[in-house]
Structures are given as structure tokens and as C-alpha cells.
PDB file of C-alpha atoms in Angstrom:
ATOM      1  CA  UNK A   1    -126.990 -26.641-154.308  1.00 40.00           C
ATOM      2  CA  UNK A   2    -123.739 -27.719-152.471  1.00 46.00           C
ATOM      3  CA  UNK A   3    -120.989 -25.096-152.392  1.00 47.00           C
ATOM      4  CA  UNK A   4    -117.983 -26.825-153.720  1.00 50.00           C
ATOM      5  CA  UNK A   5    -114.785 -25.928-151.940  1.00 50.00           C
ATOM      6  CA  UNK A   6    -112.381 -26.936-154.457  1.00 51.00           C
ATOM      7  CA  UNK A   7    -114.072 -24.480-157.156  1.00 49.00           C
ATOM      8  CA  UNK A   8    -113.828 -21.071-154.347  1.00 50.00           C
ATOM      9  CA  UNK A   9    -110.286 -21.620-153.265  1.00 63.00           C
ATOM     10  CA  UNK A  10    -107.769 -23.600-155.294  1.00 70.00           C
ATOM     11  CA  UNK A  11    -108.905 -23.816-159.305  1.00 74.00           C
ATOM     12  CA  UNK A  12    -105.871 -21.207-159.664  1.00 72.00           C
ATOM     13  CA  UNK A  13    -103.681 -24.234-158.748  1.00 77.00           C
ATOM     14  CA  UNK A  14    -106.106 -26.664-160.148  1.00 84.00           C
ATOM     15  CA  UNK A  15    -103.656 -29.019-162.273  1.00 86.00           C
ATOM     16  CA  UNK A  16    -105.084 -31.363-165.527  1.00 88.00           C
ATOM     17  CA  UNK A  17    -102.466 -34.022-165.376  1.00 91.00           C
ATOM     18  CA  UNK A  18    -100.958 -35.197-168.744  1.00 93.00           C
ATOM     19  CA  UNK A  19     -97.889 -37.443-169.516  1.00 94.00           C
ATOM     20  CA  UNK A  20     -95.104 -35.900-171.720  1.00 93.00           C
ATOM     21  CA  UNK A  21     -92.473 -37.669-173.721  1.00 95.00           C
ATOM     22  CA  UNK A  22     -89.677 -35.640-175.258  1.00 93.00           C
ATOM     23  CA  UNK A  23     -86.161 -36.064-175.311  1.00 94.00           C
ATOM     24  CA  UNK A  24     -83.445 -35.174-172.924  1.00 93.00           C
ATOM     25  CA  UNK A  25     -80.118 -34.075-173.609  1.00 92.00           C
ATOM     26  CA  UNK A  26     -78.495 -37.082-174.623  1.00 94.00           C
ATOM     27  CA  UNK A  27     -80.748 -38.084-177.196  1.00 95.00           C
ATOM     28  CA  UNK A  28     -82.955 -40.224-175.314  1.00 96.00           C
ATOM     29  CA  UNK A  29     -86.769 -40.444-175.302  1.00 96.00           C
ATOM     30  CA  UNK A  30     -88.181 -40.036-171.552  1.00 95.00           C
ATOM     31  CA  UNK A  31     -91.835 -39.592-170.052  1.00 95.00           C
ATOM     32  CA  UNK A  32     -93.042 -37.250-167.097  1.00 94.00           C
ATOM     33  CA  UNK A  33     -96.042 -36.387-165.547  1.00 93.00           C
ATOM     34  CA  UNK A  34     -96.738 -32.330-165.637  1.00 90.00           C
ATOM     35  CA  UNK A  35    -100.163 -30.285-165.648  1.00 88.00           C
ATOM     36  CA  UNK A  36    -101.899 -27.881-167.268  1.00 88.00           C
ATOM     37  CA  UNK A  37    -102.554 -25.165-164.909  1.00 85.00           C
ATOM     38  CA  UNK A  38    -103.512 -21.507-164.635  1.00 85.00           C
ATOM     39  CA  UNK A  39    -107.253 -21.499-165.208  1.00 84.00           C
ATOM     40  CA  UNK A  40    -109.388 -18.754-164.553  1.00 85.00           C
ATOM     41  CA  UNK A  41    -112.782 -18.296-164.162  1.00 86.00           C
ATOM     42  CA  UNK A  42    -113.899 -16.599-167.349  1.00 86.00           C
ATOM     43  CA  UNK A  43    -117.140 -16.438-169.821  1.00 86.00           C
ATOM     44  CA  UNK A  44    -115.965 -19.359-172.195  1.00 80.00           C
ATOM     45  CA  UNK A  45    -119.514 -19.085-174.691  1.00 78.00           C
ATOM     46  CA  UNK A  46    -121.104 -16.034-174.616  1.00 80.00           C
ATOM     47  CA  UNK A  47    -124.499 -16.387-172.742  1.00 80.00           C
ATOM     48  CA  UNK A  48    -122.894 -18.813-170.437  1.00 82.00           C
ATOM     49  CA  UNK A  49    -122.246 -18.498-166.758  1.00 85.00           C
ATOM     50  CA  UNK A  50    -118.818 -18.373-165.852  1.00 86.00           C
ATOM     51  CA  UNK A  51    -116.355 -21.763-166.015  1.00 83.00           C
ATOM     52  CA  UNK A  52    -113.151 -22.261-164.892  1.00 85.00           C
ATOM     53  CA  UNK A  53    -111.085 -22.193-168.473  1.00 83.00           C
ATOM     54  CA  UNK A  54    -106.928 -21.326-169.524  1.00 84.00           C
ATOM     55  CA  UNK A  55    -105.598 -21.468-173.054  1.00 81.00           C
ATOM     56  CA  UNK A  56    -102.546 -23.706-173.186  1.00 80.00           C
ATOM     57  CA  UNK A  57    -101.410 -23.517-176.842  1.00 76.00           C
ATOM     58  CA  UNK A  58    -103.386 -21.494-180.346  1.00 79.00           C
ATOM     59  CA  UNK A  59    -102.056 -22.917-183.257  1.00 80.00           C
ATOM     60  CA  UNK A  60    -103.725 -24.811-185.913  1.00 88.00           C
ATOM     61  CA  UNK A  61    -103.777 -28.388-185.622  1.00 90.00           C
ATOM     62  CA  UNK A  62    -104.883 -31.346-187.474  1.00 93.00           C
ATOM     63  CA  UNK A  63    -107.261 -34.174-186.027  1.00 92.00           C
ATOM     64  CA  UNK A  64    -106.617 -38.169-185.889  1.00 94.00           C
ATOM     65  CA  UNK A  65    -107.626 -41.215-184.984  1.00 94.00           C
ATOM     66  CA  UNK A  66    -105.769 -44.379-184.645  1.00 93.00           C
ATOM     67  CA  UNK A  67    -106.818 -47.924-183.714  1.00 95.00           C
ATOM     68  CA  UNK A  68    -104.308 -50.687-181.734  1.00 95.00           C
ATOM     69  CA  UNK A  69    -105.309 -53.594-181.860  1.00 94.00           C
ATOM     70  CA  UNK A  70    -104.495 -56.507-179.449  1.00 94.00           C
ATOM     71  CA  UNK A  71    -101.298 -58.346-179.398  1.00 93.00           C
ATOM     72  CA  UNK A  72     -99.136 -55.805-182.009  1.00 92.00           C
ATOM     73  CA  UNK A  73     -96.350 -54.078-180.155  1.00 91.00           C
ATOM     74  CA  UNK A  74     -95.679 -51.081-182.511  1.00 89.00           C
ATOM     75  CA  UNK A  75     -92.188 -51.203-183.726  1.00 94.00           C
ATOM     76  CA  UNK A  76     -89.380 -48.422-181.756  1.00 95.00           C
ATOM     77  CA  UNK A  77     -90.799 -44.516-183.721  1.00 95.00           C
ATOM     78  CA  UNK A  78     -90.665 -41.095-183.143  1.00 95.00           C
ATOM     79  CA  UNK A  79     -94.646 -39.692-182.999  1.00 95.00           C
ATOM     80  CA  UNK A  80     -94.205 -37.758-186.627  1.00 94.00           C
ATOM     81  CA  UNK A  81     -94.933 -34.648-185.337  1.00 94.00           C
ATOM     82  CA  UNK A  82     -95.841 -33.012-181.900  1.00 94.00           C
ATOM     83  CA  UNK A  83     -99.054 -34.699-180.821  1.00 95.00           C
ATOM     84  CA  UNK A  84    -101.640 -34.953-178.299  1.00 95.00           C
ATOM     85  CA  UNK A  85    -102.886 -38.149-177.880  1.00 96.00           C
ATOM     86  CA  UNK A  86    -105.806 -38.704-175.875  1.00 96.00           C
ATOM     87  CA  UNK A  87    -107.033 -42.419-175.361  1.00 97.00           C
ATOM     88  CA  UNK A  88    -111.288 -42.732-176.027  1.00 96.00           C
ATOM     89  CA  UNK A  89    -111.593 -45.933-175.313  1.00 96.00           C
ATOM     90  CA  UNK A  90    -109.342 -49.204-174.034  1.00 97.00           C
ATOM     91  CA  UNK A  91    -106.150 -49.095-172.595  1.00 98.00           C
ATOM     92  CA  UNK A  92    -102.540 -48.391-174.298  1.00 97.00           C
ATOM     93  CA  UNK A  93     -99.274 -48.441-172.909  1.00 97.00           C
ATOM     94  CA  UNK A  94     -96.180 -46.481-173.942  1.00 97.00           C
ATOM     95  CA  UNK A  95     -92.558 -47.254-173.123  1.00 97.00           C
ATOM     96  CA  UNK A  96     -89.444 -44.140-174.247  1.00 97.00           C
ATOM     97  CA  UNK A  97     -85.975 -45.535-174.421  1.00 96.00           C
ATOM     98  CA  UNK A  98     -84.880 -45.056-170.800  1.00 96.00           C
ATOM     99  CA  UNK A  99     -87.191 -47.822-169.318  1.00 96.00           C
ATOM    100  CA  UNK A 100     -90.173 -46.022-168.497  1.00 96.00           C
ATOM    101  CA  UNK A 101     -93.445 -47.488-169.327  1.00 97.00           C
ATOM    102  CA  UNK A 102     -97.210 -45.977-168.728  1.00 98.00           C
ATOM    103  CA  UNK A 103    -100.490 -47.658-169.096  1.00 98.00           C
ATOM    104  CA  UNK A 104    -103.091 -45.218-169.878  1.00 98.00           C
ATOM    105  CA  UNK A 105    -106.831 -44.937-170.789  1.00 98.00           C
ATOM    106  CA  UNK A 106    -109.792 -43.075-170.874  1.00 97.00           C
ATOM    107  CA  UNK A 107    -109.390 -39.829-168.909  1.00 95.00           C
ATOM    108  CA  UNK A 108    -105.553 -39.988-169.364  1.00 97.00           C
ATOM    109  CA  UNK A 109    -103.744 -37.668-171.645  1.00 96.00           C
ATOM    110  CA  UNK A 110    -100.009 -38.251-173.285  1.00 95.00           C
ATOM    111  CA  UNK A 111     -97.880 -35.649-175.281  1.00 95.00           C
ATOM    112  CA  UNK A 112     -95.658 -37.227-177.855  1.00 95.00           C
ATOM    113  CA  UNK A 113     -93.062 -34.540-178.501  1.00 93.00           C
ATOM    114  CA  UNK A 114     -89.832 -37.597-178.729  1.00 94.00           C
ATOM    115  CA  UNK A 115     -88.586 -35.830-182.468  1.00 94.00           C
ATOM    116  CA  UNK A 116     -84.936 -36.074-182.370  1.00 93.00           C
ATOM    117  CA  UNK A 117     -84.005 -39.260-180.271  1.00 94.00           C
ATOM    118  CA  UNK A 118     -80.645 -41.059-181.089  1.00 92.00           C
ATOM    119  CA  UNK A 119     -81.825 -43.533-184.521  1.00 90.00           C
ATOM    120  CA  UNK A 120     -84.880 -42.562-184.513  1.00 91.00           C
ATOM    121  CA  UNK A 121     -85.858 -44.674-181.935  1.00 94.00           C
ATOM    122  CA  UNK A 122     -88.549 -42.657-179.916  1.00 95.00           C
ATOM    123  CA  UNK A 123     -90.804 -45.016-178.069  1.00 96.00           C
ATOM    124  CA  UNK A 124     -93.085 -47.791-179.014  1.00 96.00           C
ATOM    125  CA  UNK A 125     -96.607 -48.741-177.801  1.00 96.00           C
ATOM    126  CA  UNK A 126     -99.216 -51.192-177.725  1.00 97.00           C
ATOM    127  CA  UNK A 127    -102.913 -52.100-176.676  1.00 96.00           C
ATOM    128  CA  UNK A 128    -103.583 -53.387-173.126  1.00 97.00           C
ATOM    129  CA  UNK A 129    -105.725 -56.019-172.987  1.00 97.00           C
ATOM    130  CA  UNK A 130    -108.124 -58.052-175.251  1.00 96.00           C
ATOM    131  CA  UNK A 131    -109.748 -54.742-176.810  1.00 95.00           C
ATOM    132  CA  UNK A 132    -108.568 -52.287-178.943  1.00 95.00           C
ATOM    133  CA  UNK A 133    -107.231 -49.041-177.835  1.00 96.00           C
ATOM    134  CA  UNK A 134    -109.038 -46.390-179.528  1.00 96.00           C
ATOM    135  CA  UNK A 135    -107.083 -43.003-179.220  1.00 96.00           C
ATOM    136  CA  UNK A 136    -107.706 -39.586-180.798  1.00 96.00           C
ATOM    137  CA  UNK A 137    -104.472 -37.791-181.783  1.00 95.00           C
ATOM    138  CA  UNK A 138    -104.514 -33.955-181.727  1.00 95.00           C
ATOM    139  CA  UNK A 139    -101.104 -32.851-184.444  1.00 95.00           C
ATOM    140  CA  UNK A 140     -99.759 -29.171-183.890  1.00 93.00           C
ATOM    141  CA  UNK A 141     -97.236 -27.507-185.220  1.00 89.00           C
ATOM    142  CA  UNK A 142     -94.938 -27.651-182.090  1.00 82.00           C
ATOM    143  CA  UNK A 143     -94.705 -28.444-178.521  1.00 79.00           C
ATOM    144  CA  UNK A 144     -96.130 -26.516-175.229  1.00 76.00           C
ATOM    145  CA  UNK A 145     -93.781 -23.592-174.608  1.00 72.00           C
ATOM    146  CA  UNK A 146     -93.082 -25.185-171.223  1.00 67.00           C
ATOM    147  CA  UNK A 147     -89.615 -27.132-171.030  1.00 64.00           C
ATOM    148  CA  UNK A 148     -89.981 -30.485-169.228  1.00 66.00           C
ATOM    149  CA  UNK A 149     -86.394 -30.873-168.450  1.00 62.00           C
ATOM    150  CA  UNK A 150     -87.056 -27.995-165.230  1.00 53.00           C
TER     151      UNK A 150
END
């Protein structure tokens, strides 16, 4: 078996990239790129060898699906609570109130945390391409403890 380099010398580092959106100071939704870091390499299930694993957030949470289908551009909306959403299959696309739009997919993760934006207006989204985008949509009862704004 191959020694992988990556797993010896820099998991502490090791980033899992999500997109955030939240709001900034003047009431505005925004998006930016961040990571979930600090992992450590830790027995995760006891029997098992040890994985590289950190605990981001322990709260409970409920569990969602939603479904867009092609061609309907949701209307301007906050998310209606702080919410993981993490795309299973197709593409979606997200645009917040200062311009910025993201395509994501499969493998991609997005944090809607835009409560509070001037009208209500949040962000609005829509399915890329001809199939739907089927995302799973993990609600908790507030956002990371990490401030995107630094």
C-alpha cells in the first residue's frame, strides 16, 4: 500500500471547502468560500482504525430535502433558518443581493445563514440545466461559531 503524503503531513491544515451566505453589516446578503478545518486523527467508531475526523457544530438539527426543478428561478428569500445545504444530485445556482452568483453540485457544500437582510430579500436560486437539482438541507438551530466577516 502507497504511503499517502497528504494524510502524514498536512490533514491538520486539511480544509473541506463550503460556500457561506450571511449578511454583512449593511443588511445585505453576500457569499464566501471558507473551510472546515482542524481535523485530527482520532478513533471515530469504536473497533475502527484511526480516521482523520473534527466536530464543527453539536446541536440538534432537523433533515430535508428539496427538489428544483428546471426553468423556476425561486423568488428573492431568506433560507428560514440556518441551513446546510448539500446538493445530491444536478446542479443549482445561488445568487445574494450584492451580485454574487455560485453554481454548485455534487461534492459542493453551501451554508444559508442570510436571516436578517434588508426586506427580506436574502438570495434566490435555481436549477442548472435540464435536470432537477436534488439537494439535502441539514436545519440547526444557529450558525458555525466562526464569523465570516474576518
Amino acid at each position: 500500500m502507497k504511503s499517502n503524503v497528504l494524510s502524514r503531513k498536512g490533514m491538520e491544515n486539511y480544509g473541506i471547502e463550503f460556500w457561506r451566505v450571511w449578511v454583512n453589516g449593511s443588511g445585505e446578503s453576500c457569499q464566501s468560500l471558507h473551510s472546515l478545518v482542524g481535523h485530527k486523527q482520532s478513533v471515530f467508531a469504536e473497533g475502527a482504525a484511526p480516521i482523520w475526523s473534527a466536530m464543527h457544530y453539536n446541536a440538534s438539527a432537523k433533515l430535508i430535502t428539496l427538489i428544483l426543478v428546471p426553468g423556476e428561478i425561486c423568488e428573492w428569500h431568506e433560507n428560514p433558518m440556518p441551513q446546510w445545504i448539500i446538493p445530491l444530485r444536478g446542479r443549482w445556482s445561488v445568487e445574494t443581493m450584492d451580485g454574487t452568483i455560485v453554481e454548485m453540485g455534487p461534492g459542493d457544500i453551501s451554508f444559508g445563514g442570510d436571516q436578517g437582510t434588508n426586506n427580506k430579500q436574502g438570495h434566490r436560486s435555481w436549477a442548472v440545466g435540464e435536470t432537477p437539482a436534488e439537494l439535502l438541507l441539514i436545519q440547526v438551530k444557529g450558525p458555525p461559531p466562526w464569523n465570516p466577516c474576518v
